[in-house]
Amino acid sequence: QQQQPHERSCSKIEASASMASVHLSAVRRAIDHCYQDLPPARAYALSADGTSQRGQEKQTVDVDLTYGDVRPEALERALAAAGPMECGTFFDLGSGAGRGVITAALCCGLSRAVGVELLEPLHAAAVAGPLQRYTTLREQVEARVELLDATLAGLDPSRLSAGVELRCGDLFAADVSSADVVFCCCVTWSVSIMQRLAAKLAAELASGARVITVGQRLPEVVDLGEGGAVQFE
């Protein structure tokens, strides 16, 4: 698609591209290491608890609290398709247990990897377990401490992000203007939520930013009224 005059452009990437990484096996072992105490079944239970605490339905036209995990290898392929992002900033909107954030932090040499999750029990478990394990592992790899797991020793310290942050809050309130790549697992989101997401990204992202969606596409063009139109290529 051609960019129209006076329009800003953001790239839209499908989560089906291929990725080649010299330390891919180490990355996958590191994800297992970080999530040894927070498997998907526990994350699903924490998501249910968080939804109950909020007194909301799990899924409505305007809110979707459905928990979902993307396989790390699928996200790795999508990140590779998004192109080089060394020293860039990655956002996962609706980050759940933080698996997407940790995966990106391990793969890409990012400056920052940020996740935003609404449900407090899920967020708290991600911070106390996986994020803490990732931070410790990164420090050990950078210090070249001998690791008991030989596979983890294959991690490239230059590709590990030091700026990993998991936030508890509404993704629509998060400022993503600094993002180079935004990731959303939006398989079950309503048309209304997708339109709201597209308008937010179109208004906030800089030209050239990339958006990875799983399950649904963003609309190709978003009209911002007096702000002009933004085309997702």
Short mmCIF file of C-alpha atoms in Angstrom, two decimals:
data_model
loop_
_atom_site.label_atom_id
_atom_site.label_comp_id
_atom_site.label_asym_id
_atom_site.label_seq_id
_atom_site.Cartn_x
_atom_site.Cartn_y
_atom_site.Cartn_z
CA GLN A 1 0.00 0.00 0.00
CA GLN A 2 1.19 3.48 -0.82
CA GLN A 3 1.30 6.15 1.84
CA GLN A 4 -1.11 8.96 1.06
CA PRO A 5 0.02 12.62 1.13
CA HIS A 6 0.13 14.22 4.56
CA GLU A 7 -0.32 10.88 6.30
CA ARG A 8 1.95 9.31 8.84
CA SER A 9 2.73 5.61 8.48
CA CYS A 10 3.16 2.81 10.98
CA SER A 11 4.07 -0.74 10.01
CA LYS A 12 1.74 -3.62 10.83
CA ILE A 13 3.40 -7.02 11.20
CA GLU A 14 1.76 -10.40 11.23
CA ALA A 15 2.86 -12.86 13.91
CA SER A 16 3.81 -15.51 11.35
CA ALA A 17 7.23 -14.39 10.06
CA SER A 18 10.41 -16.37 10.61
CA MET A 19 13.23 -15.61 12.99
CA ALA A 20 16.83 -16.77 13.05
CA SER A 21 18.77 -16.18 16.26
CA VAL A 22 22.20 -17.46 17.17
CA HIS A 23 21.12 -17.88 20.77
CA LEU A 24 17.55 -19.06 20.14
CA SER A 25 17.85 -22.30 22.10
CA ALA A 26 19.28 -20.36 25.03
CA VAL A 27 16.42 -17.87 24.83
CA ARG A 28 13.83 -20.62 25.00
CA ARG A 29 15.57 -22.26 27.94
CA ALA A 30 15.75 -18.86 29.65
CA ILE A 31 11.99 -18.39 29.25
CA ASP A 32 11.40 -21.79 30.86
CA HIS A 33 13.77 -20.76 33.65
CA CYS A 34 11.98 -17.46 34.27
CA TYR A 35 8.52 -19.06 34.25
CA GLN A 36 9.20 -22.20 36.23
CA ASP A 37 6.90 -20.97 39.03
CA LEU A 38 4.29 -19.32 36.80
CA PRO A 39 3.06 -21.87 34.23
CA PRO A 40 0.09 -21.02 32.00
CA ALA A 41 -2.38 -22.86 34.23
CA ARG A 42 -1.48 -20.68 37.22
CA ALA A 43 -1.59 -17.55 35.07
CA TYR A 44 -5.09 -18.45 33.91
CA ALA A 45 -6.19 -18.92 37.54
CA LEU A 46 -4.69 -15.57 38.57
CA SER A 47 -6.44 -13.91 35.64
CA ALA A 48 -9.76 -15.35 36.82
CA ASP A 49 -9.07 -14.11 40.35
CA GLY A 50 -8.26 -10.64 39.09
CA THR A 51 -11.42 -10.49 36.99
CA SER A 52 -13.50 -11.57 39.99
CA GLN A 53 -11.88 -8.95 42.22
CA ARG A 54 -12.82 -6.23 39.75
CA GLY A 55 -16.42 -7.40 39.72
CA GLN A 56 -16.52 -7.30 35.95
CA GLU A 57 -17.56 -9.69 33.25
CA LYS A 58 -14.58 -11.24 31.52
CA GLN A 59 -15.67 -10.08 28.11
CA THR A 60 -17.91 -7.23 26.97
CA VAL A 61 -18.06 -4.95 23.95
CA ASP A 62 -15.82 -2.41 25.69
CA VAL A 63 -13.62 -4.56 27.97
CA ASP A 64 -11.89 -7.89 27.39
CA LEU A 65 -10.11 -9.58 30.30
CA THR A 66 -9.61 -12.90 28.52
CA TYR A 67 -6.19 -14.37 29.34
CA GLY A 68 -4.06 -15.66 26.51
CA ASP A 69 -0.41 -16.59 26.02
CA VAL A 70 1.56 -16.43 22.79
CA ARG A 71 4.16 -19.11 22.25
CA PRO A 72 7.65 -17.56 22.56
CA GLU A 73 8.79 -18.96 19.22
CA ALA A 74 5.82 -17.29 17.48
CA LEU A 75 6.69 -13.94 19.02
CA GLU A 76 10.36 -14.45 18.14
CA ARG A 77 9.40 -14.89 14.49
CA ALA A 78 7.19 -11.81 14.56
CA LEU A 79 9.93 -9.71 16.16
CA ALA A 80 12.35 -10.81 13.46
CA ALA A 81 9.84 -9.83 10.78
CA ALA A 82 9.45 -6.41 12.42
CA GLY A 83 13.09 -5.72 11.58
CA PRO A 84 16.06 -4.45 13.57
CA MET A 85 15.19 -2.93 16.92
CA GLU A 86 18.50 -2.71 18.77
CA CYS A 87 18.29 0.03 21.43
CA GLY A 88 14.57 0.40 20.65
CA THR A 89 11.51 0.36 22.91
CA PHE A 90 8.97 -2.49 22.96
CA PHE A 91 5.48 -2.32 24.50
CA ASP A 92 3.17 -5.26 25.18
CA LEU A 93 -0.37 -3.94 25.76
CA GLY A 94 -2.30 -6.43 27.86
CA SER A 95 0.89 -8.19 28.90
CA GLY A 96 -0.64 -10.80 31.20
CA ALA A 97 2.10 -12.76 32.94
CA GLY A 98 4.75 -10.79 31.03
CA ARG A 99 5.84 -13.65 28.80
CA GLY A 100 5.91 -11.47 25.69
CA VAL A 101 7.93 -8.78 27.46
CA ILE A 102 10.52 -11.24 28.76
CA THR A 103 10.78 -12.90 25.34
CA ALA A 104 11.41 -9.56 23.63
CA ALA A 105 13.91 -8.56 26.34
CA LEU A 106 15.89 -11.75 25.70
CA CYS A 107 15.91 -11.55 21.91
CA CYS A 108 16.40 -8.13 20.51
CA GLY A 109 18.97 -5.94 22.26
CA LEU A 110 16.23 -3.53 23.28
CA SER A 111 16.78 -0.44 25.36
CA ARG A 112 13.39 -0.91 27.04
CA ALA A 113 10.75 -3.64 27.15
CA VAL A 114 7.51 -2.58 28.85
CA GLY A 115 4.36 -4.53 29.65
CA VAL A 116 1.01 -3.09 30.74
CA GLU A 117 -1.48 -5.39 32.48
CA LEU A 118 -4.79 -4.43 34.09
CA LEU A 119 -5.27 -7.39 36.47
CA GLU A 120 -3.29 -6.88 39.69
CA PRO A 121 -2.89 -10.55 40.79
CA LEU A 122 -1.44 -11.46 37.39
CA HIS A 123 0.81 -8.41 37.36
CA ALA A 124 2.09 -9.06 40.91
CA ALA A 125 2.94 -12.69 40.14
CA ALA A 126 4.81 -11.67 36.98
CA VAL A 127 6.89 -9.11 38.90
CA ALA A 128 7.67 -11.41 41.85
CA GLY A 129 8.64 -14.42 39.72
CA PRO A 130 9.60 -14.08 36.04
CA LEU A 131 10.80 -10.48 36.14
CA GLN A 132 12.98 -11.11 39.19
CA ARG A 133 14.43 -14.27 37.64
CA TYR A 134 15.12 -12.46 34.37
CA THR A 135 16.90 -9.61 36.15
CA THR A 136 19.10 -12.01 38.12
CA LEU A 137 19.88 -14.07 35.02
CA ARG A 138 20.82 -10.99 32.99
CA GLU A 139 23.16 -9.80 35.72
CA GLN A 140 24.82 -13.22 35.88
CA VAL A 141 25.25 -13.41 32.11
CA GLU A 142 26.71 -9.91 31.95
CA ALA A 143 29.09 -10.68 34.81
CA ARG A 144 30.01 -13.96 33.08
CA VAL A 145 29.12 -15.95 36.17
CA GLU A 146 29.30 -19.68 35.52
CA LEU A 147 25.74 -20.97 35.18
CA LEU A 148 24.64 -24.43 36.25
CA ASP A 149 22.53 -24.75 33.11
CA ALA A 150 24.98 -24.88 30.22
CA THR A 151 22.28 -23.90 27.70
CA LEU A 152 21.75 -20.56 29.45
CA ALA A 153 25.45 -19.84 29.02
CA GLY A 154 24.70 -19.43 25.31
CA LEU A 155 22.83 -16.17 25.92
CA ASP A 156 24.42 -13.17 24.24
CA PRO A 157 24.70 -10.41 26.88
CA SER A 158 24.56 -7.71 24.21
CA ARG A 159 21.02 -8.79 23.32
CA LEU A 160 19.59 -8.74 26.86
CA SER A 161 17.59 -5.65 27.77
CA ALA A 162 18.36 -3.90 31.05
CA GLY A 163 15.24 -1.75 30.90
CA VAL A 164 12.46 -4.26 31.57
CA GLU A 165 9.34 -2.92 33.27
CA LEU A 166 5.96 -4.46 34.08
CA ARG A 167 3.22 -1.95 34.88
CA CYS A 168 -0.21 -2.50 36.38
CA GLY A 169 -2.77 -0.32 34.66
CA ASP A 170 -5.16 0.25 31.78
CA LEU A 171 -3.45 -0.14 28.42
CA PHE A 172 -5.51 2.72 27.04
CA ALA A 173 -4.02 5.04 29.66
CA ALA A 174 -0.43 4.05 28.86
CA ASP A 175 1.71 6.53 26.92
CA VAL A 176 3.21 4.56 24.03
CA SER A 177 4.63 7.53 22.14
CA SER A 178 8.18 6.28 22.77
CA ALA A 179 7.48 2.81 21.36
CA ASP A 180 9.28 1.47 18.32
CA VAL A 181 7.30 -1.79 18.46
CA VAL A 182 3.90 -2.44 20.04
CA PHE A 183 2.59 -5.97 20.58
CA CYS A 184 -1.05 -6.91 21.26
CA CYS A 185 -2.57 -10.36 21.65
CA CYS A 186 -6.12 -9.42 20.67
CA VAL A 187 -7.65 -12.70 19.52
CA THR A 188 -10.98 -12.20 21.33
CA TRP A 189 -11.20 -8.38 21.33
CA SER A 190 -14.40 -6.82 20.03
CA VAL A 191 -14.59 -4.54 16.99
CA SER A 192 -15.12 -1.63 19.38
CA ILE A 193 -11.93 -2.36 21.32
CA MET A 194 -9.92 -2.83 18.13
CA GLN A 195 -11.13 0.51 16.79
CA ARG A 196 -10.21 2.19 20.06
CA LEU A 197 -6.77 0.57 19.99
CA ALA A 198 -6.18 1.64 16.40
CA ALA A 199 -7.13 5.23 17.20
CA LYS A 200 -4.79 5.28 20.20
CA LEU A 201 -1.84 3.90 18.25
CA ALA A 202 -2.48 6.17 15.30
CA ALA A 203 -2.54 9.22 17.57
CA GLU A 204 0.50 8.33 19.68
CA LEU A 205 3.01 6.34 17.65
CA ALA A 206 5.71 8.01 15.59
CA SER A 207 5.91 7.39 11.87
CA GLY A 208 7.77 4.14 11.21
CA ALA A 209 6.71 2.45 14.45
CA ARG A 210 5.70 -1.19 14.07
CA VAL A 211 2.63 -2.96 15.45
CA ILE A 212 2.39 -6.73 15.92
CA THR A 213 -1.13 -8.07 16.44
CA VAL A 214 -2.19 -11.66 17.07
CA GLY A 215 -5.64 -12.82 16.05
CA GLN A 216 -6.92 -9.69 14.32
CA ARG A 217 -5.70 -6.98 11.97
CA LEU A 218 -5.83 -3.28 12.64
CA PRO A 219 -7.82 -1.22 10.15
CA GLU A 220 -5.65 -0.03 7.29
CA VAL A 221 -6.49 3.66 7.75
CA VAL A 222 -7.52 5.60 10.85
CA ASP A 223 -9.09 9.03 10.47
CA LEU A 224 -8.04 11.36 13.28
CA GLY A 225 -10.23 14.22 12.12
CA GLU A 226 -8.33 17.48 12.17
CA GLY A 227 -5.21 15.46 13.02
CA GLY A 228 -5.31 13.89 9.58
CA ALA A 229 -5.26 10.20 8.72
CA VAL A 230 -2.78 7.48 9.61
CA GLN A 231 -2.21 4.53 7.33
CA PHE A 232 -1.12 1.16 8.71
CA GLU A 233 0.86 -0.51 5.92
#
